[in-house]
Every structure is written in C-alpha cells, then in structure tokens.
Coordinates of C-alpha atoms and ligand atoms in Angstrom, one line a residue:
M42 CA -14.2 24.2 -0.9
E43 CA -15.4 25.3 2.5
T44 CA -15.1 22.6 5.1
V45 CA -12.9 19.7 5.2
L46 CA -13.9 17.2 7.9
V47 CA -11.5 14.3 9.2
V48 CA -12.6 11.4 11.1
G49 CA -10.0 10.2 13.5
A50 CA -7.5 12.5 15.3
G51 CA -4.5 10.1 15.2
Q52 CA -1.3 10.5 13.2
S53 CA -2.7 10.7 9.5
G54 CA -5.9 12.7 10.7
F55 CA -3.6 15.4 12.4
G56 CA -1.4 15.2 9.4
V57 CA -4.2 16.1 7.1
A58 CA -5.5 19.0 9.1
T59 CA -1.9 20.5 9.4
S60 CA -1.0 19.7 5.9
L61 CA -4.2 21.8 4.6
R62 CA -3.0 24.5 6.5
D63 CA 0.5 24.2 5.3
K64 CA -0.8 24.3 1.8
G65 CA -2.9 27.6 2.6
F66 CA -6.2 26.2 2.8
D67 CA -8.3 28.9 4.2
G68 CA -11.6 27.0 4.8
R69 CA -12.8 25.3 8.1
V70 CA -10.7 22.1 9.0
V71 CA -12.6 19.9 11.6
L72 CA -10.8 17.1 13.3
I73 CA -13.1 14.6 15.0
G74 CA -11.8 12.0 17.4
D75 CA -13.0 9.6 20.0
E76 CA -9.8 9.3 22.1
P77 CA -9.5 11.8 25.0
G78 CA -6.9 14.6 24.9
L79 CA -4.8 16.1 22.2
P80 CA -3.7 14.1 19.1
Y81 CA -0.7 12.1 20.0
Q82 CA 1.9 9.8 18.5
R83 CA 1.8 5.8 19.0
P84 CA 5.4 4.8 18.5
P85 CA 6.6 5.9 22.3
L86 CA 3.8 3.7 23.8
S87 CA 5.7 0.5 23.3
K88 CA 9.2 2.3 23.8
G89 CA 9.9 5.2 26.0
Y90 CA 6.5 5.8 27.5
L91 CA 6.2 2.3 28.4
A92 CA 9.7 2.3 30.1
G93 CA 8.9 5.6 31.6
T94 CA 11.5 7.4 30.0
A95 CA 9.0 9.5 27.9
G96 CA 6.0 11.4 29.3
D97 CA 2.7 13.0 27.8
A98 CA 4.7 15.9 26.5
Q99 CA 6.7 13.5 24.2
L100 CA 3.5 11.9 23.1
R101 CA 1.5 15.0 22.0
L102 CA 1.9 15.8 18.4
R103 CA 1.5 19.5 19.0
P104 CA 0.5 21.4 22.3
E105 CA -3.1 22.9 22.6
D106 CA -2.3 26.4 21.5
F107 CA -1.3 25.0 18.1
F108 CA -4.8 24.0 17.1
A109 CA -6.2 27.4 17.9
E110 CA -3.3 29.3 16.0
K111 CA -4.0 27.2 12.9
S112 CA -7.8 27.3 13.4
I113 CA -8.1 23.5 13.5
E114 CA -11.4 22.5 15.1
L115 CA -11.0 19.7 17.6
I116 CA -14.3 18.0 18.3
P117 CA -14.2 15.1 20.7
G118 CA -16.6 12.3 20.0
R119 CA -17.1 9.2 17.9
V120 CA -18.5 9.4 14.5
A121 CA -21.6 6.8 14.3
S122 CA -22.5 7.1 10.5
V123 CA -21.7 9.0 7.3
D124 CA -24.6 10.5 5.3
R125 CA -23.3 10.7 1.8
D126 CA -26.5 12.3 0.3
G127 CA -26.5 14.9 3.0
A128 CA -22.8 15.3 3.0
K129 CA -22.6 15.2 6.6
V130 CA -21.5 12.8 9.6
V131 CA -23.4 12.1 12.7
L132 CA -21.8 11.4 16.1
E133 CA -23.0 9.1 18.7
D134 CA -24.3 11.9 20.6
G135 CA -26.6 12.6 17.8
S136 CA -24.8 16.0 16.7
A137 CA -24.3 16.3 12.7
H138 CA -21.6 18.1 11.1
E139 CA -21.6 18.9 7.4
Y140 CA -18.6 18.5 5.0
D141 CA -17.6 19.5 1.6
H142 CA -14.8 16.9 1.6
L143 CA -14.5 14.2 4.1
V144 CA -11.3 12.2 5.1
L145 CA -11.6 8.8 6.8
A146 CA -8.4 8.5 9.0
T147 CA -9.9 5.8 11.4
G148 CA -6.7 3.7 11.9
A149 CA -7.0 0.3 13.2
V150 CA -7.9 -1.9 16.2
N151 CA -6.0 -4.7 17.8
R152 CA -6.9 -8.3 16.7
V153 CA -8.3 -10.3 19.7
L154 CA -6.7 -13.6 20.3
P155 CA -9.4 -16.0 19.2
V156 CA -9.2 -18.5 21.9
P157 CA -11.1 -19.1 25.5
G158 CA -10.0 -16.8 28.1
S159 CA -8.9 -13.9 25.9
T160 CA -10.9 -11.2 28.0
L161 CA -9.7 -12.3 31.3
D162 CA -8.1 -9.6 33.7
G163 CA -4.4 -9.4 33.1
V164 CA -4.7 -9.7 29.2
F165 CA -3.8 -6.8 27.5
T166 CA -3.4 -5.1 24.2
L167 CA -1.4 -2.0 23.2
R168 CA -2.6 0.5 20.7
T169 CA -3.9 3.5 22.8
K170 CA -2.4 5.9 25.6
D171 CA -5.1 4.4 27.9
E172 CA -3.9 1.0 27.3
A173 CA -0.3 2.0 27.8
D174 CA -1.2 3.5 31.0
V175 CA -2.9 0.4 32.4
L176 CA -0.3 -1.9 31.2
R177 CA 2.5 0.2 32.6
A178 CA 0.7 0.0 36.0
A179 CA 0.2 -3.8 35.7
L180 CA 3.8 -4.4 35.0
E181 CA 4.9 -2.9 38.2
S182 CA 3.4 -5.9 40.3
A183 CA 3.4 -8.5 37.6
E184 CA 5.6 -11.8 38.2
N185 CA 5.3 -13.8 35.1
V186 CA 4.9 -11.9 31.9
V187 CA 4.0 -13.6 28.6
V188 CA 3.9 -11.8 25.2
V189 CA 1.8 -13.6 22.5
G190 CA 3.1 -12.6 19.2
G191 CA 6.6 -11.9 18.2
G192 CA 6.1 -8.9 15.8
F193 CA 7.0 -5.5 16.4
I194 CA 4.6 -4.5 19.1
G195 CA 5.3 -7.7 21.2
L196 CA 9.1 -7.4 20.7
E197 CA 9.2 -3.6 21.6
F198 CA 7.0 -4.2 24.7
A199 CA 9.5 -7.1 25.6
A200 CA 12.5 -5.0 25.1
H201 CA 10.9 -2.1 27.3
A202 CA 9.1 -4.1 30.1
G203 CA 12.0 -4.0 32.2
R204 CA 12.1 -7.8 33.2
P205 CA 12.6 -11.1 31.5
V206 CA 9.4 -12.1 29.8
T207 CA 8.5 -15.3 27.5
I208 CA 7.7 -14.6 24.0
V209 CA 5.3 -17.1 22.2
E210 CA 5.4 -16.8 18.4
A211 CA 3.3 -19.1 16.0
Q212 CA 5.8 -18.8 13.2
D213 CA 9.3 -20.4 13.0
R214 CA 11.1 -16.8 13.6
L215 CA 10.3 -13.5 14.9
M216 CA 9.0 -10.6 13.0
A217 CA 8.4 -13.2 10.1
R218 CA 5.8 -11.2 8.3
V219 CA 8.1 -8.0 7.8
A220 CA 11.7 -9.0 8.3
T221 CA 14.1 -11.5 6.6
P222 CA 15.6 -14.2 8.4
E223 CA 19.1 -12.6 8.9
V224 CA 17.2 -9.8 10.8
S225 CA 15.0 -12.3 12.9
A226 CA 17.9 -14.0 14.0
C227 CA 19.8 -11.1 15.1
F228 CA 17.0 -9.9 17.1
A229 CA 16.3 -13.3 18.7
A230 CA 19.8 -13.4 19.8
L231 CA 19.3 -9.9 21.3
H232 CA 16.3 -10.7 23.2
E233 CA 17.6 -14.2 24.4
G234 CA 20.7 -11.9 25.7
A235 CA 18.4 -10.0 27.7
G236 CA 17.1 -13.0 29.7
H237 CA 13.8 -13.3 27.5
T238 CA 12.6 -16.8 26.6
I239 CA 11.4 -17.1 23.1
L240 CA 9.1 -20.1 21.9
L241 CA 8.9 -20.4 18.3
G242 CA 6.5 -22.5 16.3
K243 CA 4.1 -22.5 19.1
G244 CA 0.3 -21.3 19.1
V245 CA -1.8 -20.3 22.1
S246 CA -4.9 -22.6 22.6
A247 CA -6.3 -20.9 25.6
L248 CA -5.6 -18.4 28.5
R249 CA -6.9 -19.8 31.6
G250 CA -7.7 -18.6 35.0
E251 CA -10.7 -17.8 37.4
G252 CA -11.4 -14.1 36.4
R253 CA -7.8 -13.4 36.2
V254 CA -5.3 -15.0 34.0
T255 CA -2.9 -17.4 35.7
E256 CA -1.8 -19.7 32.7
V257 CA -1.2 -19.6 29.0
E258 CA -1.9 -23.2 27.2
L259 CA 0.2 -23.8 24.3
S260 CA -1.0 -25.7 21.3
D261 CA 1.3 -28.6 22.4
G262 CA -0.7 -28.6 25.6
S263 CA 2.2 -27.2 27.8
L264 CA 1.4 -24.4 30.4
L265 CA 3.2 -21.3 31.2
P266 CA 2.5 -19.4 34.3
A267 CA 1.2 -15.9 33.6
D268 CA -0.2 -13.1 35.6
L269 CA 0.2 -10.6 32.8
V270 CA -0.2 -11.4 29.1
L271 CA 0.5 -8.9 26.1
V272 CA -1.4 -9.9 23.0
G273 CA 0.3 -8.5 20.1
V274 CA -1.0 -10.4 17.0
G275 CA -1.8 -7.8 14.5
V276 CA -4.5 -5.1 13.9
E277 CA -7.5 -4.9 11.7
P278 CA -8.4 -1.9 9.7
R279 CA -11.4 0.2 11.3
T280 CA -13.7 0.2 8.2
L281 CA -17.2 -0.1 9.7
L282 CA -18.0 3.6 8.8
A283 CA -17.1 3.4 5.3
E284 CA -18.7 -0.1 4.8
E285 CA -22.1 1.2 6.2
A286 CA -21.7 4.3 4.0
G287 CA -21.4 1.9 0.9
L288 CA -18.0 2.8 0.2
A289 CA -15.7 -0.1 -1.2
V290 CA -14.0 -2.0 1.4
A291 CA -11.5 -4.8 1.1
N292 CA -8.8 -5.4 3.9
G293 CA -9.3 -1.4 4.6
V294 CA -11.1 1.3 2.8
V295 CA -10.1 1.0 -0.9
V296 CA -8.7 4.1 -2.3
D297 CA -7.1 5.0 -5.8
E298 CA -3.7 6.5 -6.5
H299 CA -5.0 9.8 -5.2
L300 CA -6.4 8.3 -2.0
R301 CA -9.8 9.0 -3.1
T302 CA -12.5 6.1 -2.0
S303 CA -15.2 5.0 -4.4
D304 CA -16.9 8.4 -3.6
P305 CA -14.7 11.2 -5.0
K306 CA -15.8 13.7 -2.1
I307 CA -14.2 11.0 0.5
S308 CA -10.5 10.2 1.1
A309 CA -9.0 7.5 3.3
V310 CA -5.5 7.7 4.6
G311 CA -3.2 5.7 7.1
D312 CA -3.6 2.5 8.5
C313 CA -7.2 2.2 7.4
A314 CA -6.5 2.7 3.7
N315 CA -5.9 -0.1 1.2
F316 CA -4.1 1.9 -1.7
P317 CA -2.4 0.7 -4.8
C318 CA 1.2 0.6 -3.7
V319 CA 3.8 1.1 -6.4
Q320 CA 6.5 -0.5 -4.5
A321 CA 4.6 -3.7 -3.6
G322 CA 3.0 -3.7 -7.3
T323 CA -0.4 -4.5 -5.6
A324 CA -3.0 -2.9 -3.4
T325 CA -1.7 -2.6 0.2
R326 CA -2.3 -1.4 3.6
L327 CA 0.7 -0.3 5.5
E328 CA 0.8 0.4 9.4
S329 CA 3.6 2.9 10.0
V330 CA 4.0 6.7 10.7
Q331 CA 5.6 7.3 7.2
N332 CA 2.6 5.9 5.6
A333 CA 0.4 8.0 7.6
V334 CA 2.2 11.3 7.3
D335 CA 3.0 11.0 3.5
Q336 CA -0.7 10.0 2.8
A337 CA -2.1 12.9 4.8
R338 CA 0.2 15.3 2.7
A339 CA -1.0 13.7 -0.5
A340 CA -4.7 13.8 0.5
A341 CA -4.2 17.5 1.4
A342 CA -2.8 18.1 -2.1
V343 CA -5.8 16.4 -3.6
I344 CA -8.2 18.6 -1.5
T345 CA -6.3 22.0 -2.4
G346 CA -6.2 21.1 -6.1
E347 CA -2.8 19.8 -6.6
P348 CA -3.3 16.1 -7.2
A349 CA -0.5 13.8 -7.9
P350 CA -0.2 9.9 -7.6
Y351 CA 0.8 8.7 -4.3
E352 CA 3.9 7.1 -4.8
S353 CA 6.2 7.8 -1.6
L354 CA 8.7 5.1 -0.5
P355 CA 7.5 3.1 2.4
W356 CA 9.9 3.2 5.4
F357 CA 9.8 2.1 9.2
W358 CA 11.8 1.6 12.3
T359 CA 11.8 -0.2 15.4
D360 CA 13.8 0.2 18.5
Q361 CA 14.7 -2.9 20.7
L362 CA 17.2 -3.3 23.5
G363 CA 19.7 -0.8 22.0
A364 CA 19.2 -1.8 18.5
K365 CA 17.5 0.1 15.6
L366 CA 16.2 -1.5 12.8
Q367 CA 15.3 0.7 10.0
I368 CA 13.5 -0.7 6.6
A369 CA 13.2 1.2 3.5
G370 CA 10.9 -0.4 0.7
I371 CA 8.9 -3.6 0.7
L372 CA 10.5 -6.9 1.4
T373 CA 7.4 -9.1 0.2
G374 CA 8.2 -11.6 -2.4
A375 CA 11.8 -11.0 -2.4
E376 CA 13.8 -14.1 -3.6
K377 CA 17.3 -13.1 -3.0
T378 CA 19.4 -11.4 -0.1
V379 CA 22.7 -9.8 0.1
V380 CA 24.1 -8.8 3.6
T381 CA 26.6 -6.0 4.0
G382 CA 28.6 -4.8 7.1
D383 CA 29.2 -6.6 10.4
R384 CA 26.6 -9.2 11.0
E385 CA 28.4 -10.5 14.0
G386 CA 29.0 -7.1 15.4
G387 CA 25.4 -6.2 15.0
K388 CA 25.7 -3.6 12.6
F389 CA 24.6 -4.7 9.1
S390 CA 22.3 -4.2 6.2
V391 CA 20.3 -6.9 4.3
L392 CA 19.5 -5.8 0.7
S393 CA 16.4 -7.9 -0.7
F394 CA 15.9 -8.4 -4.4
R395 CA 12.6 -9.2 -6.2
D396 CA 12.7 -9.9 -9.9
G397 CA 16.3 -9.0 -10.0
V398 CA 15.5 -5.6 -8.7
L399 CA 16.2 -3.9 -5.1
A400 CA 13.1 -4.3 -3.2
G401 CA 13.9 -3.1 0.0
V402 CA 16.8 -2.5 2.6
E403 CA 16.9 -3.4 6.3
S404 CA 19.6 -1.7 8.3
V405 CA 20.4 -2.7 12.0
N406 CA 22.3 0.0 13.6
R407 CA 23.3 1.3 10.4
P408 CA 21.4 4.6 10.0
P409 CA 23.9 5.8 7.1
D410 CA 22.8 2.6 5.1
H411 CA 18.9 3.6 5.5
I412 CA 19.4 7.1 4.4
A413 CA 21.4 6.0 1.3
A414 CA 18.7 3.2 0.6
R415 CA 16.1 6.1 0.9
R416 CA 18.2 8.4 -1.5
L417 CA 18.8 5.6 -3.8
F418 CA 15.3 4.7 -4.3
A419 CA 14.4 8.3 -4.9
A420 CA 17.3 8.4 -7.6
D421 CA 16.1 5.1 -9.2
P422 CA 13.0 3.3 -8.0
A423 CA 14.0 0.1 -9.4
P424 CA 18.1 -0.2 -9.0
R425 CA 19.2 -3.6 -10.6
F426 CA 21.1 -6.3 -8.9
E427 CA 23.9 -6.1 -11.4
T428 CA 24.3 -2.4 -10.7
L429 CA 24.7 -3.0 -7.0
E430 CA 26.9 -5.7 -7.5
A431 CA 29.1 -3.8 -9.6
N432 CA 29.3 -1.1 -6.7
G433 CA 30.2 -3.9 -4.2
F434 CA 26.6 -3.5 -2.9
D435 CA 27.5 0.0 -1.7
L436 CA 24.3 1.8 -1.6
K437 CA 25.9 5.3 -1.5
A438 CA 28.3 4.5 -4.3
T439 CA 25.3 3.3 -6.4
F440 CA 23.4 6.6 -6.4
A441 CA 26.3 8.9 -6.2
Ligands
FAD95 P1 -4.3 5.9 14.2 O1 -3.0 6.7 14.9 O2 -4.6 4.8 15.0 O3 -5.4 6.9 14.6 C1 -6.9 6.6 14.2 C2 -7.6 7.5 15.3 O4 -9.0 7.3 14.7 C3 -7.8 6.9 16.6 O5 -7.5 7.8 17.5 C4 -9.1 6.4 16.6 O6 -9.6 6.3 17.9 C5 -9.9 7.3 15.7 N1 -11.3 6.8 15.4 C6 -11.5 5.7 14.8 N2 -12.7 5.7 14.4 C7 -13.4 6.7 14.8 C8 -14.7 7.2 14.8 N3 -15.8 6.6 14.3 N4 -15.1 8.5 15.2 C9 -14.0 9.2 15.9 N5 -12.7 8.8 16.0 C10 -12.3 7.7 15.6 N6 4.9 3.0 13.3 C11 6.2 3.2 12.9 O7 6.5 3.8 11.9 N7 7.2 3.1 13.7 C12 7.1 2.6 15.1 O8 8.0 2.6 15.7 C13 5.8 2.6 15.3 N8 5.6 2.1 16.8 C14 4.4 1.9 17.1 C15 3.9 1.4 18.4 C16 2.6 1.2 18.9 C17 2.4 0.8 20.3 C18 1.5 1.3 18.0 C19 0.2 1.1 18.4 C20 1.8 1.7 16.6 C21 3.1 1.9 16.3 N9 3.4 2.3 15.0 C22 4.8 2.6 14.5 C23 2.3 2.5 13.9 C24 1.8 3.9 13.9 O9 1.8 4.3 14.9 C25 0.5 3.8 12.9 O10 0.9 3.4 11.7 C26 -0.1 5.4 13.0 O11 -0.6 5.6 14.3 C27 -1.3 5.2 12.0 O12 -2.0 6.4 12.1 P2 -3.5 6.6 11.8 O13 -3.8 8.1 11.9 O14 -3.8 5.9 10.4 O15 -4.2 5.8 12.9

C-alpha cells in the first residue's frame, strides 16, 4: 500500500493519519480538509472556548511541526468527487489526488430548523471554530438569548453563555434522546438554578424579524423576544460524496464490522459512518470523540493488515454548570433503571438494563463509577441484573 488518502481533517480523519504512523505505516498519508487551519477538536467549542477560558492552543489537536515530523501531508480544500475506477479524488479546484486506500471522515453538518426565518441574522448553529468565533462575538451584545433544542449542544451553550437564556425543547424533558429521566431532571434543576428558563414540549413554528431575528414564535402561538438564537437540533451525516460515488448510504455511509464501505478500498469512520454496533445490537451512527478516535484506530489497523472487528465500548461526556455527565454503553431500549449514590446531592449513577443485561451507565459527578463501568464492560460485555443486584449494584465490586 503506497498512499492512504483521508477526506476530512477532523477528529477521526486526524486519528486515522496518526494511527497509521503509530502502526508503522510508511507510505504516503494525505489528509484533505475543507476547514481553515490545523485539525482541531470540537468539544471545547461549546465549553471553554465559548466561555473564553480556552484558546486556539487548547483546540488544536497537534502543533504544526507534528505533521511534518510524522510526514502527514495536509492539503486544504474540499473534495468534490470520488472517482472509484480511477482510484482518485477530485477537489473543487480541479486538482486530483490518487489513492490506494481512501478513508471518508467527513463528519456531519448541523440540521437547519425547518421553519420560516431560520436564515435571519442573529440565528446561529455551532459546529465549527468559525461558527464559535462569530457566536462568541454576538454573545457580547445580545440581550435576549434563546436556545432551540435541549440536547447536549444547546445545553452546553446555555451553560457557558455567561447569562440567563431561554431553552425551548420539543420533547417533555431535556436530553431525551440520550439520557434517562433521572439525569434529565438533574440537569433541568441545574439550568433552572443558574437562572435559565426551560420550556418543555414546545416546538418552534417561526423565527421572526426584518433581516434580523427579533422573536421566536412557539407552536402554541406565544412569542419570545430574541436577538440571538442558537439552534441545536441535531446533525445530518455528510454523505454526498459517498452517495455520488455509488457507495451504500443509509443514515450515514454504511460500513461493515471492519469499517469498510461497499467498496473494500474505501473505509468510513466517525460521525459519518453507520456501523454494526455490538452494544446497540443494530446498525448505528454515533457522534462522539470516543467513536471518532476508536474507529480511526480500527480503520488504520485494517489498512495495515491487522483487521479486527470494531467492538469498542461507546462512551461520552458533557460538562454543564459544574456538573460532569459521563455515559458508558448505549441506553436505547432500556426498560429498567437503578439509581446509586447521592441523587439529591447531585453525585449519582443510573444503571440502565435492557433484557436483564446492563446496557449503559450514566454517572453524574461520579468519575470513579464511569471508570468502573468501562472496566466492568471490558471484563464482561453483558453483566446480568442479578449479578449486579447481588453486589448491591456496586460496579467496582462486580468486576473485581
Ligand atoms: P468532524 O470532526 O466533523 O470532522 C469532519 C471534517 O471533514 C470537517 O472538518 C469537515 O469540514 C470535513 N469535510 C467534510 N466533507 C469534506 C470534503 N468533501 N472535503 C474536505 N473536507 C471535508 N463529543 C464528545 O464525545 N464529547 C463532547 O463533549 C463533545 N462536544 C462537542 C461539542 C461541539 C460544539 C460539537 C460540534 C461536537 C462535540 N462532540 C463531543 C462531538 C465530536 O466532536 C464529534 O463526534 C467528532 O468531532 C466527530 O469527528 P469526525 O472526524 O467524524 O467529524
């Protein structure tokens, strides 16, 4: 293998390039990215970078000389098409680059709110450093801030915006897609305690204003004054390149357990990949640093001839208002939960069980529980309810 070409210089594309070098791959590694500057990580964008406590240096995944040292070629530009017959990609500027193996690490784009007024000035989304810069500047003069979407991004933005905001969520609780009701309630109390207003079960029907947003119209007809609106209503995988190249696409680029697409010379990793997830028991697309980093490593292993099925345990974290939530495993479909620790004191864990087996553990301000959960899953991917019950639901005692 001579040239591995990676499209997308984000968390997972960067991870593929570095993992290849870590594994001793001595061919060309070419990383093509359409964002300006060096590869960077996104989590601080809605946390310290937004609050002004983290700068460019904290965002950067590695300094500039790292890429020269590792012989990773960084090419700025957007890949416009993949020519599978010719084994090359073509950039928007018309230049072509050949590959022996291609990795799609194209990430995702923020969903646009499908209502009138969604492109008015003063309406923002948050995915890139450029967007964070604009948002940070806009926050300085904003009076009435409305967050549409009570998921991770919206809540982290609210937590780090430095002023009271109004959070509008269509579901009947915060983080409903990814957290249990116990954790949702804890974070709702935290946000209310910080002075934020939370409106649950309310959709947004329009954003109003002449050129610039001045009001958010809710599904019940009520109006909220707003001069800054942050829309955090999820993402869509960036799959256009794959689709146009004739690869299988369904809620992401479809890959097998080795992260290979329907063309064995092309892999896909990170937010854009829909993979057979062992823990979920179904094809899944995950949006997390863990998934991006671990899939990058697994794809590099395939390319360097050491393929192993991708089975890494999903885990995730979010920081809001001094509280750290860490999640290990996949909670979807769980029918039973057990709370351990001090719920009133805001230091607790929720164990979720699916079909009598531990499926996921959420830990709020309990990092040792999170570590114990990951160790437990490593020792036994399917710990049974009865086993945990016999140990008083003590995760550490169960794997020790
Ligand atoms: P990305 O990081 O999005 O990288 C994809 C890159 O490919 C982008 O730079 C894109 O511009 C580029 N690209 C796409 N198409 C082309 C093309 N045709 N040509 C060239 N380049 C292209 N996860 C956590 O686990 N914990 C957190 O606390 C957390 N916080 C987050 C906060 C924010 C604000 C955001 C946005 C995400 C957060 N995440 C967090 C999620 C995590 O950052 C993502 O899951 C991760 O970045 C995915 O990596 P990726 O490489 O798949 O995609």
